[in-house]
XYZ file of C-alpha atoms in Angstrom:
312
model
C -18.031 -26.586 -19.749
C -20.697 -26.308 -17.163
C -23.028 -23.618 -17.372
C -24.696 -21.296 -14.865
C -28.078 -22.717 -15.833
C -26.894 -26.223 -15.179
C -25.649 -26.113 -12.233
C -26.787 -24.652 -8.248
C -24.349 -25.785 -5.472
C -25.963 -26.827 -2.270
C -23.607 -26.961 0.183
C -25.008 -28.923 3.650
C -23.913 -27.122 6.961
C -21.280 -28.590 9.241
C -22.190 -26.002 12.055
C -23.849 -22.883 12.580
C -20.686 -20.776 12.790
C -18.097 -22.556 10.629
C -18.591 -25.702 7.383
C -20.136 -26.857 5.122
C -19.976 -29.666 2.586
C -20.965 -30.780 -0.787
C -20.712 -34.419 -2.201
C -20.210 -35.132 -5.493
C -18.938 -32.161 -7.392
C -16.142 -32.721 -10.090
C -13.230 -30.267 -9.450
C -11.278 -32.016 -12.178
C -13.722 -30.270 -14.134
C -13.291 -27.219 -16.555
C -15.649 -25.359 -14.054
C -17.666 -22.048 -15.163
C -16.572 -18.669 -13.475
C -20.452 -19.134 -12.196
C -19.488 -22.575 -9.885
C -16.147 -20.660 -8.927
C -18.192 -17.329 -8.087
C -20.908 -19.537 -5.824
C -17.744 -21.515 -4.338
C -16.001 -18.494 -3.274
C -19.290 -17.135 -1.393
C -19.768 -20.489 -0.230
C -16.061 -20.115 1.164
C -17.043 -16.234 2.383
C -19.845 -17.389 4.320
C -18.976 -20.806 5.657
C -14.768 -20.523 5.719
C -14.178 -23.640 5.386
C -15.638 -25.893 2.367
C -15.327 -30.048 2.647
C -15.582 -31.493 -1.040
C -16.439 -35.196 -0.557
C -16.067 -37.670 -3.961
C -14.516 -34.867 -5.434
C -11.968 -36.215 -8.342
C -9.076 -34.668 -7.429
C -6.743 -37.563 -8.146
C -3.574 -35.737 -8.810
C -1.452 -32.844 -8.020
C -2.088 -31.174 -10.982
C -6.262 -31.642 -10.572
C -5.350 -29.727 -7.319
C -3.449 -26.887 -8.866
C -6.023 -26.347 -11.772
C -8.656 -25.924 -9.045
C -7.006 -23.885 -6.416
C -5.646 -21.658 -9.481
C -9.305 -20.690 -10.000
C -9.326 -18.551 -7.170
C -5.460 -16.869 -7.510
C -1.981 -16.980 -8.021
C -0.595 -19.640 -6.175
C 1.955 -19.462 -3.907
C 5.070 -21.640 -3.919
C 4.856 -24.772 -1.537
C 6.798 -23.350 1.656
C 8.647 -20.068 1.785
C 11.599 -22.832 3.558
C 10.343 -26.561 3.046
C 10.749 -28.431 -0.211
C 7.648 -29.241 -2.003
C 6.552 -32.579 -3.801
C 9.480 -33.915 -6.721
C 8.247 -31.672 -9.893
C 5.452 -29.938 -8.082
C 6.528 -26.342 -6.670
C 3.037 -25.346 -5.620
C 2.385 -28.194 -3.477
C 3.733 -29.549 -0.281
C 3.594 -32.436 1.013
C 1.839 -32.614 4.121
C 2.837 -35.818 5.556
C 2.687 -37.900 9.362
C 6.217 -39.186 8.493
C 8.076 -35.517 9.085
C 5.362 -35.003 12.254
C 2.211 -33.367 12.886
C 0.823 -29.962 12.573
C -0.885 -30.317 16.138
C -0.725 -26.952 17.140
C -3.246 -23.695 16.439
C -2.041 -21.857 13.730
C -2.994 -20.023 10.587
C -0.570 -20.994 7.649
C 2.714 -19.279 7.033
C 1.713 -15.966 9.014
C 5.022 -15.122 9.533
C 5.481 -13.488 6.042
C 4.123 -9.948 5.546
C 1.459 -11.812 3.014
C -0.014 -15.172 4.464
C -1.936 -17.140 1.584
C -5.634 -16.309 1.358
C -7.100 -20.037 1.347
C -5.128 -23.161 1.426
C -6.526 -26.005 -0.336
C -5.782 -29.943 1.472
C -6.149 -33.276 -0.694
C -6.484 -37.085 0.657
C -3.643 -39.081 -0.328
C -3.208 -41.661 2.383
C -5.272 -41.983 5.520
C -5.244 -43.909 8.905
C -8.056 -46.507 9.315
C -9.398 -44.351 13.016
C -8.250 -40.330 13.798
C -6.428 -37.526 11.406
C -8.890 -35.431 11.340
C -8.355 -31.741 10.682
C -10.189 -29.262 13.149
C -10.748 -26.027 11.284
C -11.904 -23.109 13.669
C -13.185 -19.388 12.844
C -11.684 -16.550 14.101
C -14.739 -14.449 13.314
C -16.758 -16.462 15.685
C -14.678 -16.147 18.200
C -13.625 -12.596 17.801
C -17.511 -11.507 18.307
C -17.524 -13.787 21.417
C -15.441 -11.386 22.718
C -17.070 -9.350 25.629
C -17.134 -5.109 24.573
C -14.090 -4.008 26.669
C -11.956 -7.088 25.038
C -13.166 -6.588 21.751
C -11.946 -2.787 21.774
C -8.873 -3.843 23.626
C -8.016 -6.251 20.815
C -8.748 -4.087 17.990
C -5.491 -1.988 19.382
C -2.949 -4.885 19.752
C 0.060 -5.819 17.130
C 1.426 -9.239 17.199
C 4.827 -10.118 16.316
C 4.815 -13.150 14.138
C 7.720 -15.682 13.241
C 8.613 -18.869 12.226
C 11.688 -19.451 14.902
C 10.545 -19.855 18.315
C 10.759 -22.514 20.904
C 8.228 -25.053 20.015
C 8.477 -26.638 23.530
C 7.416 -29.861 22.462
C 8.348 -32.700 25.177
C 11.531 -34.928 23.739
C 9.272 -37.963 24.004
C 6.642 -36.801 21.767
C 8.912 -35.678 19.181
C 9.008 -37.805 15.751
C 12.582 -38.859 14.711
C 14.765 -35.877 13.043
C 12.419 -33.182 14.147
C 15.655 -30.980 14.823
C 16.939 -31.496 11.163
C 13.479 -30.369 9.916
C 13.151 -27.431 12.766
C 16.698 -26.299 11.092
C 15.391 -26.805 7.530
C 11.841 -24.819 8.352
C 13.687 -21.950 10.162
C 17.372 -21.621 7.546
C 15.442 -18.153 6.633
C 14.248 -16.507 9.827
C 11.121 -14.491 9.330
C 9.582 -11.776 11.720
C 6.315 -10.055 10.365
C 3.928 -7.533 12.659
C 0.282 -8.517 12.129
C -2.781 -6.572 13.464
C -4.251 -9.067 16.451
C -7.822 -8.242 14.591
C -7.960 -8.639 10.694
C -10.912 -7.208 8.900
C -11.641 -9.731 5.836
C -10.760 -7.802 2.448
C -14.182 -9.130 0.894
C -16.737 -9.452 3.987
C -15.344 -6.986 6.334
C -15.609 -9.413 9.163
C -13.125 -8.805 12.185
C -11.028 -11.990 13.386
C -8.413 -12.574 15.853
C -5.359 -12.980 13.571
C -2.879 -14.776 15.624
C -2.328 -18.807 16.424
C 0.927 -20.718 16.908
C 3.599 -18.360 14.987
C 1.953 -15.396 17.052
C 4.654 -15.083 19.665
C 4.553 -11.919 21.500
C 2.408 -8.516 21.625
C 4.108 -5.511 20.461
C 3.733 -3.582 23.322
C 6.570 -1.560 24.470
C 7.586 -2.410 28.426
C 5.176 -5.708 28.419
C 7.319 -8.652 29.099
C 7.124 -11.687 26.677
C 5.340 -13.767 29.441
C 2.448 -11.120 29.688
C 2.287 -11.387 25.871
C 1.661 -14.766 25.787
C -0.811 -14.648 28.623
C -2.877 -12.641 26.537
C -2.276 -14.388 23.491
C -3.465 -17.294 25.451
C -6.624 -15.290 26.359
C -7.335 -14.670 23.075
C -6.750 -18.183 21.662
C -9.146 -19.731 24.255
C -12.076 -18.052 22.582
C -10.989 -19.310 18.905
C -10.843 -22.545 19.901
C -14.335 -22.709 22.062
C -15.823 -25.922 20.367
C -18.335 -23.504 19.017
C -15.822 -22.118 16.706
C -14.444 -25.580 15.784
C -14.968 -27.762 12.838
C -14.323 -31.209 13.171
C -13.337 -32.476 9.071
C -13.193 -36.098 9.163
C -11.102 -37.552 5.873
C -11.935 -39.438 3.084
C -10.340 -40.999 0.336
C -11.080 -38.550 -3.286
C -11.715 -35.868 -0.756
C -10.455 -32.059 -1.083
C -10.774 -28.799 1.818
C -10.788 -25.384 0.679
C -10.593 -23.347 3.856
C -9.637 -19.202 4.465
C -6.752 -18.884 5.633
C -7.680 -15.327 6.577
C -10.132 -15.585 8.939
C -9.786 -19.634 10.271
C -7.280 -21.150 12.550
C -7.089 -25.609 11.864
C -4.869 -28.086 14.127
C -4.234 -32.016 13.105
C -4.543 -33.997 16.631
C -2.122 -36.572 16.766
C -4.888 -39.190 16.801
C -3.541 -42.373 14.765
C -0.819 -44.265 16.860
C 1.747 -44.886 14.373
C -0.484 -45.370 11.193
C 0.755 -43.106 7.888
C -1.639 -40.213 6.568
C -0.384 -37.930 4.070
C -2.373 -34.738 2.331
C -1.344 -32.544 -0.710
C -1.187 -28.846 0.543
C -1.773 -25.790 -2.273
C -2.109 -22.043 -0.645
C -3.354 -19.389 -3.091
C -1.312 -15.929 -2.645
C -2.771 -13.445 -0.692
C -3.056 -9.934 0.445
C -1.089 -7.682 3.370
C -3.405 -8.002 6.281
C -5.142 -4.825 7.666
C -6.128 -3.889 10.924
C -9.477 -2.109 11.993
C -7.626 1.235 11.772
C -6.648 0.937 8.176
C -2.722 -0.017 9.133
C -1.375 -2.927 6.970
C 1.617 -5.826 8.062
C 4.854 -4.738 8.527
C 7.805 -7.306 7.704
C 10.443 -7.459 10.137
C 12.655 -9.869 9.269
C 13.096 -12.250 6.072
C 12.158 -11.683 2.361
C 9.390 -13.878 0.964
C 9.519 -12.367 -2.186
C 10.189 -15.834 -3.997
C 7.427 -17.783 -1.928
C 4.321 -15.334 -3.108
C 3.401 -12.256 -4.840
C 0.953 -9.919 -3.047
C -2.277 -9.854 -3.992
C -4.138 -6.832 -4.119
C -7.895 -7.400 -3.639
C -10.733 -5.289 -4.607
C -14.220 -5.915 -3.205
C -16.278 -7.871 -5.823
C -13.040 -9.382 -7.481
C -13.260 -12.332 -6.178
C -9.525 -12.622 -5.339
């Protein structure tokens, strides 16, 4: 097992506000709670950690590793996962792309904490995965927004229009629309999530974020300031651009990042491994925590409860 004396992890800075990467290091590895404890504030401080040459060949290399840092949720709380493999789902060009803003599975009261992304196949040119932080853009914010913000509830869910144009649709994107939404989920989020271990504020909303709770606003001034909002997360200030390679793992937080995969690759395949580590009931700035709505996700995750200096 590696020991704290023998190992220091340098991690090399993607950009000043979000990334950060390391070459090198064996996650297939019986790591030390030390390498786990300097990964984690590597993850706290940077949000979203790029392990190149990384030996994580196999699901279960992926599991082990993300299982450091929690109990892991089930793939999907509504998509199968891979044959044998309930923790991980497939993440895969074939059944479309994930090219829209969003923070994963925030429609359940208890979004994972980190998700964890492995190379399996890859186009020759594109697929990358943009990765942006919430906490950059959240203190972009001018005063009066800011404050505004810290006030607003959005109502998350996974069954909404997702207006995308017949022609760019990939071939049985209704059947899997029906499969992602056969349990309807509605979950009320604070728009500003403080962090449970830094106490950093982020806009907490993306693509499942469809309207504000505001009684007598209409759904179209929801989105428009939903839209406002999202602007500033996606300034390319906040963005990380993670180009793939093969043997390559990402360990981003799911609680304080927002990631998109452009549709960048013409018709080539590219397929990642997806494992999300369970996480905890979002709070607001005033103390209040998630309210579910709609839809039991009692089988997908268990809540996490995190104390400061736990690690979880």
């Amino acid at each position: 097992m590696t020991t704290a004396l023998e190992t220091q992890l340098e991690f090399t800075k993607l950009g000043s506000r979000i990334g950060a990467e390391i070459r090198g290091l064996d996650l297939s590895q019986d790591l030390s709670d030390d390498v786990i404890g300097q990964i984690r504030a590597a993850l706290n401080r940077h949000k979203a950690l790029v392990f190149r040459e990384a030996n994580v060949r196999t699901d279960e290399d992926q599991v082990r590793f993300a299982s450091r840092f929690g109990p892991l949720t089930k793939a999907h709380p509504t998509v199968a996962s891979v044959d044998g493999a309930e923790n991980v789902l497939p993440v895969d060009s074939e059944d479309g792309s994930a090219n829209t803003w969003h923070t994963d599975v925030t429609f359940v009261v208890n979004p994972p904490q980190a998700s964890t992304l492995r190379s399996i196949t890859l186009p020759a040119y594109g697929g990358e995965t943009l990765i942006a932080s919430s906490a950059g853009a959240y203190q972009d914010l001018p005063a009066e927004l800011r404050n505004f913000a810290d006030t607003l509830w959005a109502i998350h869910t996974n069954d909404y229009d997702y207006s995308v144009p017949k022609n760019l649709e990939h071939a049985g994107a209704e059947e899997r629309r029906k499969v992602f939404t056969r349990i309807k989920y509605q979950t009320a989020h604070p728009v500003v999530r403080v962090h449970p271990l830094t106490g950093e504020r982020g806009l907490f909303i993306g693509g499942f974020a469809q309207r504000l709770r505001i009684v007598g606003l209409s759904n179209t001034e929801s989105r428009d300031i939903l839209r406002l909002l999202q602007a500033y997360i996606t300034r390319p200030e906040n963005v990380v651009r993670v180009n793939w390679e093969p043997n390559q793992l990402v360990l981003f937080d799911n609680r304080i990042t927002q990631h998109y995969a452009p549709s960048n690759y013409d018709d080539q395949p590219r397929k990642l491994n997806r494992v999300t580590i369970a996480g905890d009931i979002p709070v607001g700035v005033d103390g209040t925590k998630s309210q579910s709505i709609e839809g039991d996700s009692s089988h997908y995750s268990e809540v996490v409860s995190v104390a400061v200096g736990t690690g979880a």
